[in-house]
Short mmCIF file of N, CA and C in Angstrom, two decimals:
data_model
loop_
_atom_site.label_atom_id
_atom_site.label_comp_id
_atom_site.label_asym_id
_atom_site.label_seq_id
_atom_site.Cartn_x
_atom_site.Cartn_y
_atom_site.Cartn_z
N MET A 1 106.08 79.04 94.52
CA MET A 1 107.12 78.05 94.71
C MET A 1 108.44 78.71 95.09
N TYR A 2 108.67 79.92 94.54
CA TYR A 2 109.94 80.58 94.81
C TYR A 2 110.09 80.91 96.30
N ILE A 3 109.01 81.31 96.94
CA ILE A 3 109.08 81.66 98.37
C ILE A 3 109.46 80.42 99.19
N VAL A 4 108.88 79.28 98.86
CA VAL A 4 109.21 78.03 99.57
C VAL A 4 110.67 77.68 99.34
N TRP A 5 111.12 77.80 98.08
CA TRP A 5 112.53 77.51 97.78
C TRP A 5 113.45 78.45 98.54
N PHE A 6 113.13 79.74 98.51
CA PHE A 6 113.98 80.74 99.16
C PHE A 6 114.09 80.48 100.66
N CYS A 7 112.97 80.25 101.31
CA CYS A 7 112.99 80.02 102.77
C CYS A 7 113.73 78.73 103.12
N THR A 8 113.44 77.66 102.43
CA THR A 8 114.07 76.38 102.74
C THR A 8 115.56 76.38 102.41
N ALA A 9 115.92 76.84 101.24
CA ALA A 9 117.33 76.87 100.86
C ALA A 9 118.10 77.83 101.75
N GLY A 10 117.51 78.97 102.08
CA GLY A 10 118.17 79.92 102.97
C GLY A 10 118.36 79.36 104.37
N PHE A 11 117.36 78.63 104.85
CA PHE A 11 117.45 78.01 106.18
C PHE A 11 118.58 77.00 106.24
N PHE A 12 118.62 76.08 105.28
CA PHE A 12 119.67 75.07 105.27
C PHE A 12 121.04 75.69 105.02
N PHE A 13 121.07 76.72 104.20
CA PHE A 13 122.32 77.40 103.91
C PHE A 13 122.88 78.07 105.16
N CYS A 14 122.02 78.72 105.94
CA CYS A 14 122.46 79.36 107.20
C CYS A 14 122.95 78.32 108.20
N ILE A 15 122.27 77.20 108.30
CA ILE A 15 122.71 76.16 109.22
C ILE A 15 124.09 75.64 108.82
N LYS A 16 124.29 75.41 107.54
CA LYS A 16 125.59 74.90 107.08
C LYS A 16 126.69 75.94 107.26
N LEU A 17 126.35 77.22 107.12
CA LEU A 17 127.35 78.27 107.35
C LEU A 17 127.74 78.35 108.82
N GLN A 18 126.77 78.17 109.71
CA GLN A 18 127.07 78.23 111.14
C GLN A 18 127.94 77.06 111.58
N LYS A 19 127.78 75.92 110.94
CA LYS A 19 128.58 74.74 111.28
C LYS A 19 129.92 74.70 110.56
N ASN A 20 130.19 75.70 109.73
CA ASN A 20 131.44 75.77 108.95
C ASN A 20 131.68 74.52 108.12
N GLN A 21 130.66 74.08 107.40
CA GLN A 21 130.80 72.89 106.57
C GLN A 21 131.41 73.19 105.20
N TYR A 22 131.52 74.46 104.85
CA TYR A 22 132.03 74.83 103.52
C TYR A 22 133.44 75.38 103.65
N ASP A 23 134.26 75.17 102.60
CA ASP A 23 135.53 75.87 102.57
C ASP A 23 135.27 77.30 102.07
N HIS A 24 136.29 78.14 102.07
CA HIS A 24 136.10 79.56 101.80
C HIS A 24 135.55 79.83 100.41
N LEU A 25 136.07 79.17 99.41
CA LEU A 25 135.62 79.41 98.04
C LEU A 25 134.15 79.06 97.87
N VAL A 26 133.75 77.90 98.34
CA VAL A 26 132.36 77.47 98.20
C VAL A 26 131.45 78.38 99.01
N LYS A 27 131.89 78.78 100.18
CA LYS A 27 131.07 79.63 101.04
C LYS A 27 130.80 80.98 100.37
N TYR A 28 131.82 81.67 99.92
CA TYR A 28 131.64 82.99 99.34
C TYR A 28 130.95 82.94 97.98
N LEU A 29 131.27 81.93 97.21
CA LEU A 29 130.61 81.78 95.92
C LEU A 29 129.12 81.48 96.09
N SER A 30 128.80 80.61 97.05
CA SER A 30 127.40 80.25 97.27
C SER A 30 126.59 81.43 97.81
N ILE A 31 127.17 82.19 98.70
CA ILE A 31 126.47 83.38 99.23
C ILE A 31 126.19 84.36 98.10
N THR A 32 127.20 84.61 97.29
CA THR A 32 127.04 85.55 96.17
C THR A 32 125.98 85.06 95.19
N LEU A 33 126.04 83.80 94.83
CA LEU A 33 125.08 83.27 93.85
C LEU A 33 123.67 83.20 94.42
N PHE A 34 123.54 82.93 95.71
CA PHE A 34 122.21 82.88 96.32
C PHE A 34 121.55 84.26 96.26
N PHE A 35 122.31 85.31 96.58
CA PHE A 35 121.74 86.66 96.52
C PHE A 35 121.52 87.11 95.08
N MET A 36 122.40 86.71 94.17
CA MET A 36 122.18 87.02 92.76
C MET A 36 120.90 86.35 92.26
N PHE A 37 120.70 85.09 92.64
CA PHE A 37 119.50 84.37 92.23
C PHE A 37 118.26 85.09 92.74
N THR A 38 118.30 85.56 93.99
CA THR A 38 117.15 86.23 94.58
C THR A 38 116.83 87.53 93.85
N ILE A 39 117.83 88.34 93.60
CA ILE A 39 117.60 89.63 92.94
C ILE A 39 117.14 89.43 91.50
N ILE A 40 117.80 88.53 90.80
CA ILE A 40 117.45 88.29 89.40
C ILE A 40 116.06 87.67 89.28
N GLU A 41 115.67 86.86 90.26
CA GLU A 41 114.35 86.23 90.21
C GLU A 41 113.24 87.27 90.27
N TYR A 42 113.38 88.28 91.11
CA TYR A 42 112.37 89.33 91.19
C TYR A 42 112.30 90.12 89.89
N ILE A 43 113.44 90.46 89.33
CA ILE A 43 113.45 91.19 88.06
C ILE A 43 112.86 90.34 86.95
N ARG A 44 113.23 89.08 86.93
CA ARG A 44 112.75 88.16 85.89
C ARG A 44 111.24 87.97 85.96
N LEU A 45 110.72 87.79 87.17
CA LEU A 45 109.27 87.62 87.31
C LEU A 45 108.51 88.90 86.97
N TYR A 46 109.08 90.06 87.30
CA TYR A 46 108.44 91.32 86.93
C TYR A 46 108.38 91.46 85.41
N LEU A 47 109.49 91.19 84.74
CA LEU A 47 109.51 91.28 83.28
C LEU A 47 108.55 90.29 82.64
N GLY A 48 108.51 89.08 83.18
CA GLY A 48 107.60 88.07 82.64
C GLY A 48 106.15 88.45 82.80
N GLN A 49 105.79 88.95 83.97
CA GLN A 49 104.40 89.33 84.20
C GLN A 49 104.02 90.54 83.35
N THR A 50 104.87 91.55 83.30
CA THR A 50 104.58 92.73 82.50
C THR A 50 104.49 92.39 81.02
N GLY A 51 105.44 91.62 80.54
CA GLY A 51 105.42 91.24 79.14
C GLY A 51 104.24 90.38 78.77
N ASN A 52 103.83 89.52 79.67
CA ASN A 52 102.71 88.62 79.39
C ASN A 52 101.37 89.34 79.45
N LEU A 53 101.16 90.15 80.48
CA LEU A 53 99.87 90.81 80.63
C LEU A 53 99.66 91.91 79.61
N LEU A 54 100.71 92.65 79.27
CA LEU A 54 100.59 93.76 78.33
C LEU A 54 101.03 93.41 76.92
N SER A 55 101.42 92.16 76.71
CA SER A 55 101.91 91.67 75.41
C SER A 55 103.03 92.56 74.87
N GLN A 56 103.98 92.86 75.73
CA GLN A 56 105.12 93.66 75.33
C GLN A 56 106.29 92.74 75.02
N VAL A 57 106.74 92.81 73.79
CA VAL A 57 107.78 91.89 73.32
C VAL A 57 109.12 92.13 74.03
N PRO A 58 109.58 93.37 74.24
CA PRO A 58 110.89 93.53 74.89
C PRO A 58 110.93 92.94 76.31
N GLU A 59 109.86 93.11 77.07
CA GLU A 59 109.84 92.55 78.42
C GLU A 59 109.83 91.02 78.39
N MET A 60 109.10 90.47 77.44
CA MET A 60 109.09 89.00 77.32
C MET A 60 110.45 88.47 76.90
N ALA A 61 111.12 89.21 76.03
CA ALA A 61 112.47 88.80 75.61
C ALA A 61 113.45 88.91 76.77
N GLY A 62 113.31 89.96 77.59
CA GLY A 62 114.16 90.11 78.77
C GLY A 62 113.94 88.98 79.76
N PHE A 63 112.68 88.60 79.96
CA PHE A 63 112.35 87.47 80.83
C PHE A 63 113.01 86.20 80.33
N LEU A 64 112.92 85.97 79.03
CA LEU A 64 113.48 84.75 78.46
C LEU A 64 115.01 84.74 78.54
N MET A 65 115.63 85.88 78.29
CA MET A 65 117.09 85.94 78.36
C MET A 65 117.60 85.77 79.79
N LEU A 66 116.92 86.39 80.75
CA LEU A 66 117.32 86.20 82.15
C LEU A 66 117.13 84.75 82.58
N SER A 67 116.07 84.12 82.09
CA SER A 67 115.82 82.72 82.44
C SER A 67 116.90 81.81 81.90
N VAL A 68 117.26 82.01 80.63
CA VAL A 68 118.21 81.10 79.98
C VAL A 68 119.63 81.35 80.45
N PHE A 69 120.04 82.62 80.48
CA PHE A 69 121.45 82.92 80.71
C PHE A 69 121.81 83.18 82.17
N MET A 70 120.83 83.40 83.03
CA MET A 70 121.16 83.67 84.43
C MET A 70 120.57 82.62 85.38
N GLN A 71 119.26 82.39 85.31
CA GLN A 71 118.62 81.53 86.30
C GLN A 71 118.95 80.06 86.11
N MET A 72 118.99 79.59 84.88
CA MET A 72 119.30 78.17 84.67
C MET A 72 120.71 77.81 85.16
N PRO A 73 121.75 78.59 84.83
CA PRO A 73 123.07 78.23 85.38
C PRO A 73 123.13 78.34 86.90
N LEU A 74 122.44 79.32 87.48
CA LEU A 74 122.49 79.47 88.93
C LEU A 74 121.81 78.31 89.64
N ILE A 75 120.62 77.92 89.19
CA ILE A 75 119.93 76.82 89.86
C ILE A 75 120.64 75.50 89.56
N THR A 76 121.30 75.39 88.41
CA THR A 76 122.08 74.19 88.10
C THR A 76 123.27 74.08 89.05
N TYR A 77 123.88 75.21 89.39
CA TYR A 77 124.97 75.20 90.38
C TYR A 77 124.47 74.66 91.71
N PHE A 78 123.33 75.15 92.17
CA PHE A 78 122.81 74.68 93.46
C PHE A 78 122.34 73.22 93.40
N LEU A 79 121.93 72.77 92.25
CA LEU A 79 121.43 71.39 92.13
C LEU A 79 122.55 70.37 92.01
N PHE A 80 123.57 70.66 91.22
CA PHE A 80 124.56 69.64 90.89
C PHE A 80 125.93 69.81 91.55
N ASN A 81 126.13 70.81 92.38
CA ASN A 81 127.43 71.02 93.01
C ASN A 81 127.59 70.06 94.19
N PRO A 82 128.54 69.13 94.11
CA PRO A 82 128.69 68.15 95.20
C PRO A 82 129.29 68.76 96.47
N TYR A 83 129.96 69.90 96.37
CA TYR A 83 130.59 70.51 97.54
C TYR A 83 129.59 71.21 98.45
N LEU A 84 128.34 71.37 97.99
CA LEU A 84 127.32 72.00 98.82
C LEU A 84 126.71 71.04 99.84
N MET A 85 126.93 69.75 99.65
CA MET A 85 126.42 68.73 100.56
C MET A 85 124.92 68.92 100.82
N ASN A 86 124.15 68.90 99.76
CA ASN A 86 122.71 69.14 99.85
C ASN A 86 121.99 67.99 100.54
N THR A 87 120.98 68.34 101.30
CA THR A 87 120.10 67.34 101.91
C THR A 87 119.07 66.90 100.86
N PRO A 88 118.37 65.81 101.08
CA PRO A 88 117.36 65.39 100.11
C PRO A 88 116.26 66.42 99.88
N ILE A 89 115.91 67.17 100.90
CA ILE A 89 114.89 68.22 100.73
C ILE A 89 115.41 69.30 99.79
N GLU A 90 116.69 69.68 99.96
CA GLU A 90 117.26 70.70 99.09
C GLU A 90 117.36 70.21 97.64
N VAL A 91 117.77 68.97 97.47
CA VAL A 91 117.88 68.42 96.12
C VAL A 91 116.50 68.41 95.45
N THR A 92 115.48 68.03 96.20
CA THR A 92 114.13 68.00 95.65
C THR A 92 113.66 69.40 95.28
N LEU A 93 113.88 70.37 96.16
CA LEU A 93 113.46 71.74 95.85
C LEU A 93 114.24 72.33 94.68
N HIS A 94 115.54 72.08 94.62
CA HIS A 94 116.32 72.57 93.49
C HIS A 94 115.87 71.92 92.19
N ALA A 95 115.56 70.64 92.23
CA ALA A 95 115.08 69.94 91.03
C ALA A 95 113.73 70.48 90.57
N VAL A 96 112.85 70.76 91.53
CA VAL A 96 111.54 71.33 91.18
C VAL A 96 111.72 72.72 90.58
N MET A 97 112.59 73.55 91.19
CA MET A 97 112.84 74.88 90.64
C MET A 97 113.46 74.79 89.25
N TRP A 98 114.39 73.86 89.06
CA TRP A 98 115.01 73.68 87.75
C TRP A 98 113.95 73.31 86.71
N THR A 99 113.06 72.40 87.07
CA THR A 99 111.99 71.98 86.16
C THR A 99 111.05 73.13 85.83
N ILE A 100 110.68 73.91 86.84
CA ILE A 100 109.79 75.05 86.61
C ILE A 100 110.45 76.07 85.70
N ILE A 101 111.71 76.37 85.93
CA ILE A 101 112.40 77.34 85.08
C ILE A 101 112.52 76.81 83.66
N PHE A 102 112.79 75.51 83.51
CA PHE A 102 112.86 74.91 82.18
C PHE A 102 111.53 75.03 81.45
N LEU A 103 110.43 74.75 82.15
CA LEU A 103 109.11 74.89 81.53
C LEU A 103 108.80 76.34 81.20
N GLU A 104 109.21 77.26 82.06
CA GLU A 104 109.01 78.68 81.78
C GLU A 104 109.78 79.10 80.54
N ILE A 105 110.95 78.54 80.33
CA ILE A 105 111.72 78.86 79.13
C ILE A 105 111.00 78.36 77.89
N LEU A 106 110.51 77.12 77.93
CA LEU A 106 109.80 76.57 76.77
C LEU A 106 108.52 77.35 76.47
N LEU A 107 107.71 77.58 77.49
CA LEU A 107 106.45 78.30 77.28
C LEU A 107 106.69 79.77 76.97
N GLY A 108 107.72 80.36 77.58
CA GLY A 108 108.04 81.75 77.30
C GLY A 108 108.50 81.95 75.87
N TYR A 109 109.22 80.99 75.33
CA TYR A 109 109.65 81.07 73.94
C TYR A 109 108.44 81.04 73.00
N GLN A 110 107.51 80.14 73.28
CA GLN A 110 106.30 80.06 72.44
C GLN A 110 105.49 81.35 72.55
N ALA A 111 105.34 81.89 73.75
CA ALA A 111 104.59 83.13 73.93
C ALA A 111 105.29 84.30 73.25
N LEU A 112 106.62 84.31 73.30
CA LEU A 112 107.37 85.38 72.64
C LEU A 112 107.20 85.32 71.13
N LYS A 113 107.20 84.12 70.57
CA LYS A 113 106.98 83.98 69.13
C LYS A 113 105.60 84.49 68.75
N GLN A 114 104.59 84.13 69.52
CA GLN A 114 103.23 84.59 69.22
C GLN A 114 103.09 86.09 69.37
N ALA A 115 103.65 86.64 70.44
CA ALA A 115 103.54 88.08 70.68
C ALA A 115 104.29 88.88 69.62
N SER A 116 105.46 88.38 69.20
CA SER A 116 106.20 89.10 68.17
C SER A 116 105.48 89.03 66.82
N THR A 117 104.82 87.92 66.54
CA THR A 117 104.05 87.80 65.30
C THR A 117 102.88 88.77 65.31
N VAL A 118 102.19 88.85 66.43
CA VAL A 118 101.06 89.78 66.54
C VAL A 118 101.54 91.22 66.43
N ALA A 119 102.64 91.55 67.12
CA ALA A 119 103.17 92.92 67.06
C ALA A 119 103.62 93.26 65.64
N LYS A 120 104.24 92.31 64.96
CA LYS A 120 104.68 92.55 63.58
C LYS A 120 103.48 92.76 62.66
N ASP A 121 102.46 91.93 62.82
CA ASP A 121 101.26 92.08 61.99
C ASP A 121 100.58 93.42 62.26
N LEU A 122 100.50 93.83 63.51
CA LEU A 122 99.89 95.12 63.83
C LEU A 122 100.70 96.27 63.24
N TYR A 123 102.00 96.19 63.33
CA TYR A 123 102.86 97.26 62.81
C TYR A 123 102.73 97.36 61.29
N PHE A 124 102.87 96.24 60.60
CA PHE A 124 102.79 96.29 59.15
C PHE A 124 101.37 96.55 58.67
N GLY A 125 100.36 96.11 59.43
CA GLY A 125 98.97 96.40 59.05
C GLY A 125 98.67 97.88 59.16
N VAL A 126 99.13 98.52 60.21
CA VAL A 126 98.92 99.95 60.38
C VAL A 126 99.73 100.73 59.36
N ARG A 127 100.92 100.27 59.07
CA ARG A 127 101.80 100.97 58.15
C ARG A 127 101.26 100.93 56.73
N THR A 128 100.70 99.78 56.32
CA THR A 128 100.18 99.69 54.94
C THR A 128 98.88 100.46 54.79
N ARG A 129 98.08 100.55 55.86
CA ARG A 129 96.84 101.33 55.77
C ARG A 129 97.13 102.83 55.66
N ASN A 130 98.13 103.30 56.40
CA ASN A 130 98.44 104.72 56.41
C ASN A 130 99.35 105.12 55.27
N GLY A 131 100.14 104.22 54.77
CA GLY A 131 101.14 104.59 53.76
C GLY A 131 100.82 104.04 52.47
#
């Protein structure tokens, strides 16, 4: 879904930049946030996949923190900012991305709780057997 969002949002964003539909503040802020979203998304997905497949708690916590504190505000900016003059396709894609990130936060929190419980049980189980 991210590739579809990136291509579509980037396409409409480039068209709007060429037509000079944005004032300077919105233009520079949107460019910066779009590239931040792209870079953070790759890091976030890497941490989520690594933490999920290998059951590593720090990577899962990093995924969850990036999702809550970085991706949600960024996609909310693109979804609800009236100065961006979004088309219906953009609003739909931003809403779908917002929903997916929200679900990832909920499911990631549950997975983090389970993984931390398992890691804690393994640590204390090994510690009591050896000590």
